[in-house]
Short mmCIF file of C-alpha atoms in Angstrom, two decimals:
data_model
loop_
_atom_site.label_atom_id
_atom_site.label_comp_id
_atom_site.label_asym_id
_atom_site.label_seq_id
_atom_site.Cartn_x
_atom_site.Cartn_y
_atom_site.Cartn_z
CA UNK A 11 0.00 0.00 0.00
CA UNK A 12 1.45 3.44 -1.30
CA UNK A 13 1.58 6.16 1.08
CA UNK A 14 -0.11 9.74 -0.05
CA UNK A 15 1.77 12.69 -0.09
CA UNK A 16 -0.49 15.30 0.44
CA UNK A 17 -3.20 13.65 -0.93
CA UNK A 18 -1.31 12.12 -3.88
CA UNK A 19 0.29 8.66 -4.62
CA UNK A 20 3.23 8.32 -6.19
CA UNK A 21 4.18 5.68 -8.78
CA UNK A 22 7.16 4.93 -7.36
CA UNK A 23 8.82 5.29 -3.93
CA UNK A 24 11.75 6.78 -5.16
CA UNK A 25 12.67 9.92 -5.57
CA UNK A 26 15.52 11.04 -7.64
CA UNK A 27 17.63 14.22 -7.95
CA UNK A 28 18.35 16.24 -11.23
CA UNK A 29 21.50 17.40 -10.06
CA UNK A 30 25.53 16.71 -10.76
CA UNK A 31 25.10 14.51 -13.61
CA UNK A 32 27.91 14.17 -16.34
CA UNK A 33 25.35 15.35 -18.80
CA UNK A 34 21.82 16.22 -19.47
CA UNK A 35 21.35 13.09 -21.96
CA UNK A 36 23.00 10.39 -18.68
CA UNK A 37 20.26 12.71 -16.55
CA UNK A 38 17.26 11.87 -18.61
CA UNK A 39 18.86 8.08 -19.10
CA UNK A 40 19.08 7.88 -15.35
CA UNK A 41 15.32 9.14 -15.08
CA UNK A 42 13.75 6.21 -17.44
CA UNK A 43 15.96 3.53 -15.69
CA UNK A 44 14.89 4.62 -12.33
CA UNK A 45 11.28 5.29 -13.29
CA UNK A 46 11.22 7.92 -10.12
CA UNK A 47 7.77 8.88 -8.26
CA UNK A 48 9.32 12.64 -8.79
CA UNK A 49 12.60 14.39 -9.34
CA UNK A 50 13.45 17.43 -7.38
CA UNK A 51 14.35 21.08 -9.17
CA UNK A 52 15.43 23.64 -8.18
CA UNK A 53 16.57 27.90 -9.02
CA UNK A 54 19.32 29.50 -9.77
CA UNK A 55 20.23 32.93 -11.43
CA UNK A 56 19.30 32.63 -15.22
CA UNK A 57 21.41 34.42 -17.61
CA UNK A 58 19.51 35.96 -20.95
CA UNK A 59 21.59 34.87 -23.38
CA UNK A 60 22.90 31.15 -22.17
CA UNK A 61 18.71 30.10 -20.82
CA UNK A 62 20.31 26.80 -19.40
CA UNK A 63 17.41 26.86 -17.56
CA UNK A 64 14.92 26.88 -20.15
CA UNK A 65 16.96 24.02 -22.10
CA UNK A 66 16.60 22.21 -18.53
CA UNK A 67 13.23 22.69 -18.30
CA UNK A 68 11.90 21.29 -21.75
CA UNK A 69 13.82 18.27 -20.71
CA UNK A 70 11.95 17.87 -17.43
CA UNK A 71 8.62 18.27 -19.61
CA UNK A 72 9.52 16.20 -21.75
CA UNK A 73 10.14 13.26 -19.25
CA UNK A 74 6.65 13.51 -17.71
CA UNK A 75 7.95 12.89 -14.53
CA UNK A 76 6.07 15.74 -11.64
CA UNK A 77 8.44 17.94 -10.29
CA UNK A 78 9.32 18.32 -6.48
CA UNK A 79 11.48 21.82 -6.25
CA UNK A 80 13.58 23.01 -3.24
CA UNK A 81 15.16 25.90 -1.51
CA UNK A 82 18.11 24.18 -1.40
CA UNK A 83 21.32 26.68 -0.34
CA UNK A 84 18.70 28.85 1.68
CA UNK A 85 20.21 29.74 4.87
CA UNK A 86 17.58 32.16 6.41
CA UNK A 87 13.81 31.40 6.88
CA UNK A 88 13.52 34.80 4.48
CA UNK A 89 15.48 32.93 1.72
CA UNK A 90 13.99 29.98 1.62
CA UNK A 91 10.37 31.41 1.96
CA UNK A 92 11.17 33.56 -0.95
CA UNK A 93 12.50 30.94 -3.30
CA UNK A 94 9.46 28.86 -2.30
CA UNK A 95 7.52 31.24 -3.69
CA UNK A 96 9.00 31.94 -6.84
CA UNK A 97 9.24 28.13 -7.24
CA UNK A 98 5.76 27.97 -6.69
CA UNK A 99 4.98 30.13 -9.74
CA UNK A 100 7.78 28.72 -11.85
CA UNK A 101 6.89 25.30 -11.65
CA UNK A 102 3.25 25.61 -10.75
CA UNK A 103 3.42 23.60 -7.95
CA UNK A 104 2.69 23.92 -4.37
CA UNK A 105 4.99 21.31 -3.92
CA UNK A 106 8.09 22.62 -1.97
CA UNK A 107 11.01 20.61 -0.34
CA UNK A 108 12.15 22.76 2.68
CA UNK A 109 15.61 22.93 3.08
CA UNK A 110 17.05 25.70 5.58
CA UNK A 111 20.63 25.01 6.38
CA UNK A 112 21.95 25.79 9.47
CA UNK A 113 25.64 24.39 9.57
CA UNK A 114 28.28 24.15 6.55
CA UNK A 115 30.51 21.01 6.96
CA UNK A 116 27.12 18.91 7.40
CA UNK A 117 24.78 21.07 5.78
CA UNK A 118 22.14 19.94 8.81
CA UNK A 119 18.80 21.58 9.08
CA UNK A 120 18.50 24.78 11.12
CA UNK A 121 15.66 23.17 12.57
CA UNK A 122 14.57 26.56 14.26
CA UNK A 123 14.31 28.60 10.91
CA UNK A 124 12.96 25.04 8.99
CA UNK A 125 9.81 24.98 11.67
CA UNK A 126 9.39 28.96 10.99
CA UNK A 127 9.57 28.75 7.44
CA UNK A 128 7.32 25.38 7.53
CA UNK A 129 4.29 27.73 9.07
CA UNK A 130 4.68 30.66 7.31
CA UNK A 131 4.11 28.21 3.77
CA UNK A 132 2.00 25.72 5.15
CA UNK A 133 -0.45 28.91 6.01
CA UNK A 134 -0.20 30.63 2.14
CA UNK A 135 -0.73 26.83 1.24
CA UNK A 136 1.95 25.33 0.36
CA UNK A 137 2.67 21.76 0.52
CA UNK A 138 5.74 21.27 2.73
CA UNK A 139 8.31 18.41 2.68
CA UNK A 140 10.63 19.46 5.56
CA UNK A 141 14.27 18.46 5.50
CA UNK A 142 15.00 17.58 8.89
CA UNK A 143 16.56 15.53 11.29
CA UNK A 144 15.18 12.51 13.40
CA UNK A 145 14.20 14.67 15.93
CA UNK A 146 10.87 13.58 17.53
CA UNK A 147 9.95 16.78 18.92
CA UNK A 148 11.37 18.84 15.62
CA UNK A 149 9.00 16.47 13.62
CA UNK A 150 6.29 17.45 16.43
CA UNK A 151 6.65 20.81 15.50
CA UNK A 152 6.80 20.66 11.44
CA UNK A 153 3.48 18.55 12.05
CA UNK A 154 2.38 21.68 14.10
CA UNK A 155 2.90 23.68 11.82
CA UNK A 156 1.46 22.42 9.20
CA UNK A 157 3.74 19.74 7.81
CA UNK A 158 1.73 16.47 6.69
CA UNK A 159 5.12 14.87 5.41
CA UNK A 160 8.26 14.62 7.21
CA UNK A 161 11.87 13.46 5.40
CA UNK A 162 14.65 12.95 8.00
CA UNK A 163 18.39 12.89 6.94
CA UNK A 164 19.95 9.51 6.41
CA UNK A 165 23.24 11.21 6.74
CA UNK A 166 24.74 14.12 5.46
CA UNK A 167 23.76 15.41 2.27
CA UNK A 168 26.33 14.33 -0.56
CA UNK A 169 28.07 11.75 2.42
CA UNK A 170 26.53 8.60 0.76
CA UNK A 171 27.04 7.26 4.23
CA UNK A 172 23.36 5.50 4.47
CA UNK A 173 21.17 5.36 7.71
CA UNK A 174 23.47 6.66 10.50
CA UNK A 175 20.90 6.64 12.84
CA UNK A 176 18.73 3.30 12.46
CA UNK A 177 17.47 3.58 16.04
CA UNK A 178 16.11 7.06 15.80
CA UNK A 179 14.59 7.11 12.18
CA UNK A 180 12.94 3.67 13.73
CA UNK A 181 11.80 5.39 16.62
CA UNK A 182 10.21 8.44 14.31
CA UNK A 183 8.51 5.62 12.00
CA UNK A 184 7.31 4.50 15.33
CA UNK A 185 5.90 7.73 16.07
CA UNK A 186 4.13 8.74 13.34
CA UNK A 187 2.94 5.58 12.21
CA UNK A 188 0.17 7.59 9.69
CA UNK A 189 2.67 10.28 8.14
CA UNK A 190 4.29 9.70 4.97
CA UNK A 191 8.33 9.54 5.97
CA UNK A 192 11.02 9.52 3.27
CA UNK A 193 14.33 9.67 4.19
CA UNK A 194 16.72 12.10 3.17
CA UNK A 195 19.96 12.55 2.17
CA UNK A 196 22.76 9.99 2.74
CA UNK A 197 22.08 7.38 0.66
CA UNK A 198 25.08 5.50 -0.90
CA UNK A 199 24.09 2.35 -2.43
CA UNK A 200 21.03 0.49 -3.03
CA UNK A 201 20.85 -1.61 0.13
CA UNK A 202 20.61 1.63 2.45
CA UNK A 203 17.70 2.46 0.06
CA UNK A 204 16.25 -0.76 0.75
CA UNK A 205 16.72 -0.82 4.53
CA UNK A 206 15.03 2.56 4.81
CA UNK A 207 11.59 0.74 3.04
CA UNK A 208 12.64 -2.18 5.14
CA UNK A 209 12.14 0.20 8.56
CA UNK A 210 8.20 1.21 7.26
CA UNK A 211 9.53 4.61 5.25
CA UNK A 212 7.59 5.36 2.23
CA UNK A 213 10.23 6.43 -0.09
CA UNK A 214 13.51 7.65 -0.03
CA UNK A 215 15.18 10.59 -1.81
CA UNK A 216 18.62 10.23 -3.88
CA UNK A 217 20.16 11.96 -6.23
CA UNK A 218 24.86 12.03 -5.56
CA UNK A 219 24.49 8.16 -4.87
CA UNK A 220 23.27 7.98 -8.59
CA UNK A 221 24.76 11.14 -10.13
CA UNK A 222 28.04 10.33 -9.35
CA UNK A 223 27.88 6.79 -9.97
CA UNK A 224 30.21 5.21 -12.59
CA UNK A 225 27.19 4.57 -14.78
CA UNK A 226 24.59 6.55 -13.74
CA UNK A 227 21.81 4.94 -15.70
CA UNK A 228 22.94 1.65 -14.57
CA UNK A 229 22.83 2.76 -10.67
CA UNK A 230 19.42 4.04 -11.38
CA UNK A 231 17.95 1.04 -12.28
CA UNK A 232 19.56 -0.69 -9.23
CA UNK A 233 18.16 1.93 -6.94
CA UNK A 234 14.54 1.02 -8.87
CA UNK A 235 14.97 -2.43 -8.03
CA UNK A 236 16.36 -2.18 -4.00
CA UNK A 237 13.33 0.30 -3.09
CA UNK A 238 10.64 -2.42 -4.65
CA UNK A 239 12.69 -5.10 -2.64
CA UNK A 240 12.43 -2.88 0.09
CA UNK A 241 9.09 -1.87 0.19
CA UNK A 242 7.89 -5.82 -0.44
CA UNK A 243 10.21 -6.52 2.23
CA UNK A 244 8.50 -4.31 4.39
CA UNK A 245 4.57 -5.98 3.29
CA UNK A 246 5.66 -9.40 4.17
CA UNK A 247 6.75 -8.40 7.41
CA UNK A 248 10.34 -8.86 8.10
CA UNK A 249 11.18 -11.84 10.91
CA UNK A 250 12.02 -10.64 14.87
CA UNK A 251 15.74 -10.30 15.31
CA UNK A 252 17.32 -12.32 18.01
CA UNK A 253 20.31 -12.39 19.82
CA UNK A 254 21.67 -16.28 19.65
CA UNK A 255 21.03 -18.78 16.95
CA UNK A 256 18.02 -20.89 15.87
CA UNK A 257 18.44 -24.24 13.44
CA UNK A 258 16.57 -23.65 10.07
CA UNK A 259 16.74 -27.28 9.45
CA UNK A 260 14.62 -29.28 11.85
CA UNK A 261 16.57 -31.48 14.09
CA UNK A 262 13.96 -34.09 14.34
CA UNK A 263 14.89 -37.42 12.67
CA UNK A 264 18.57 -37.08 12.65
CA UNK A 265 20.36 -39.52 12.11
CA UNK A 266 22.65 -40.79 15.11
CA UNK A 267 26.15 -41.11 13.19
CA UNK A 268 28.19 -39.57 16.01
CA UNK B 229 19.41 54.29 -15.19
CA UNK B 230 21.42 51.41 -13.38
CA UNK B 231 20.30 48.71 -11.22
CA UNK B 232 21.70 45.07 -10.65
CA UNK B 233 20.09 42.40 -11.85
CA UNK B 234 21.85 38.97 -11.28
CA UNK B 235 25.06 40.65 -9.26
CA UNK B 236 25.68 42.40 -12.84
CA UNK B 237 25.05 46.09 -13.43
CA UNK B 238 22.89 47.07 -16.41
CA UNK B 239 21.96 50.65 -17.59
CA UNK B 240 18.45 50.34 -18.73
CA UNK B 241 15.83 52.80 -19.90
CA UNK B 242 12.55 50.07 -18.78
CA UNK B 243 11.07 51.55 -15.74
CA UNK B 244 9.13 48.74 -14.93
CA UNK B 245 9.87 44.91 -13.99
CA UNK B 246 8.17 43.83 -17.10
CA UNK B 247 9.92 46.03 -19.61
CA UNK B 248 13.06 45.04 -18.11
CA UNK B 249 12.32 41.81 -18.76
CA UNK B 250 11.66 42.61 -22.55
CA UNK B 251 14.80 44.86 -22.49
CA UNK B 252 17.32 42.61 -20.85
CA UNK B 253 15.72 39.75 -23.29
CA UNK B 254 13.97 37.19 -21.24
CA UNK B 255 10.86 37.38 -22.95
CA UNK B 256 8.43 34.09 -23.22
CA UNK B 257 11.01 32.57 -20.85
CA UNK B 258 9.91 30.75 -17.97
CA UNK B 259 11.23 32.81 -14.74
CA UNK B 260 10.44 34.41 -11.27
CA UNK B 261 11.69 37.50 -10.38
CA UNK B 262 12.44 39.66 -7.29
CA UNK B 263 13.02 43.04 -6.67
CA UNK B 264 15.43 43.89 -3.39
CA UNK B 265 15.12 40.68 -2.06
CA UNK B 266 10.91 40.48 -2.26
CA UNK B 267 9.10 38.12 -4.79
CA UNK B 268 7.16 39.48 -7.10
CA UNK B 269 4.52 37.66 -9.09
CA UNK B 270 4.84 37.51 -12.54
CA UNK B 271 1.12 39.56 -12.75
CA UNK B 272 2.03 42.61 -10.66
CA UNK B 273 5.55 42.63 -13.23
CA UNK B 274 3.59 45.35 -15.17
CA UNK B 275 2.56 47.82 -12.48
CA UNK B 276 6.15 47.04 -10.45
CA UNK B 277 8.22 50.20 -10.91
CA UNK B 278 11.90 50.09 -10.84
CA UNK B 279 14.55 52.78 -9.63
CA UNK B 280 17.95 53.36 -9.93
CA UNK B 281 20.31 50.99 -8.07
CA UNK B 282 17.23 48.34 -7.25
CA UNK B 283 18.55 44.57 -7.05
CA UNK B 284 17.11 42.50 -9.04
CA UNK B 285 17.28 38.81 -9.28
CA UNK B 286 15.58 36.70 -12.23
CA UNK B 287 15.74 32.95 -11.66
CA UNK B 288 14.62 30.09 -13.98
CA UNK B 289 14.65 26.28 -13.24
CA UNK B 290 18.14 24.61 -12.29
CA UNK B 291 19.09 20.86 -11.63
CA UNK B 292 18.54 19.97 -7.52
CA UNK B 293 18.48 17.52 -5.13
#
């Protein structure tokens, strides 16, 4: 069973970054192997004359996949509430993934300004999808204010380190069991996508882990594949852990040969 | 008249934020714009007036994660 974002299911549980590939024709091959529930966007200073943004634009269009855009590099709630808004009108969706930074060698949420920023677009109706930590009480506050989808870091953005905090992205699943969770950020390799469906999240976000793969395309449709192991995984409800071993193999009828 | 649009200075003659637009040769291109740090939507371009030395900042869609 799909979880609704905002009101909307998405065809996939992954979602997939636009950014740092080699080119834009390995971007739009990494798009149709990973077959992505969205891609993010974002702005950036357009020059007259060179439109790269334009050019990006009619490629996103043309791919058919909807569009997720972020504040991403916003440092103040100001910032990132203005780019929200001129995303909002660029991309004609109220769609916006909330990203104020607070520190530069992890790039970690300012989790004060992302709460402020969270209410002041959640009231002129936007649809928020905080960047945050695990925080329990943070994510008590972004649902305060307005949040109806939360996305905790794996690990730092760009770190491909995968879920550095198993026990406290397992405690918010715990939580919240009835918000949409995706985690975000960290992600290295498929199997950290597929333990994050494995813990109950309902997608995962990733965009350096395939970007800056050898072959992009390739990765993609490896990333495709570990979040619909993950999220099958997570249906046919994983066995209990325990601490000291069990025999698989019955040990009635052995045969006494000792 | 000069203002900075994009962390460039332009002289211009437009003296509003939609014959700027048309002037600095962004027209039909898909864009927000603000004017000293505050949004404005692209309907209120027309009646936005713009004075010397006013920052401006046009952005258009960009790669992200």
């Amino acid at each position: 069973m799909s979880a609704e974002f905002y009101g909307t299911t998405l065809s996939s549980p992954l979602m997939l970054g636009t950014a740092q590939y080699p080119s834009p024709d390995i971007l739009r091959a990494a798009v149709l192997a990973a077959q992505p529930g969205v891609v993010t966007v974002s702005l950036r200073r357009e020059g007259a004359r060179a439109r790269a943004g334009q050019a990006f634009w009619s490629l996103i269009q043309e791919l058919g996949v909807p569009v997720l855009p972020n504040t991403a590099g916003c440092h103040t709630v100001k910032e990132a509430v203005t780019t929200a808004h001129m995303a909002r009108e660029v991309f004609g969706t109220d769609w916006i993934k909330l990203e104020v930074i607070g520190e530069q060698d992890t790039l970690q949420p300012d989790v004060f300004g992302l709460v402020e920023a969270a209410r002041i677009l959640a009231e002129d109706g936007f649809k928020v999808f905080p960047y945050t930590t695990e925080d329990l009480v943070v994510a008590e506050r972004l649902m305060a204010a307005g949040c109806e989808v939360l996305m905790p870091w794996g690990a730092p953005i760009g770190s491909g380190r995968g879920l550095n905090n198993v026990f406290g992205l397992r405690a918010l699943r715990a939580h919240f069991p009835g918000v949409p969770l995706v985690v975000d950020a960290g992600i290295g390799v498929p199997s950290h996508a597929a333990q994050a469906l494995e813990l109950g999240y309902d997608a995962v976000l990733i965009n350096t882990a395939v970007a800056k793969a050898g072959d992009p395309a390739l990765m993609a449709r490896a990333f495709r594949l570990a979040v619909e192991a993950g999220a099958l995984a997570r249906t046919a409800d994983p066995m209990e852990e325990r601490d000291m071993a069990a025999p698989s193999t019955p040990l009635a009828g052995k045969a006494l040969l000792g | 008249m000069k203002l900075v649009v994009n962390d460039e200075t332009h002289e211009v003659s437009a003296r509003t934020l939609a014959a700027l637009i048309d002037e600095l040769g962004y027209s039909g291109a898909r864009i927000a714009t603000a004017l000293d740090g505050v949004f404005v939507p692209a309907p209120q371009r027309e009646r936005t007036p713009i004075i010397e030395g006013m920052r401006v900042e046009i952005v258009a869609p960009m790669q992200g994660g």
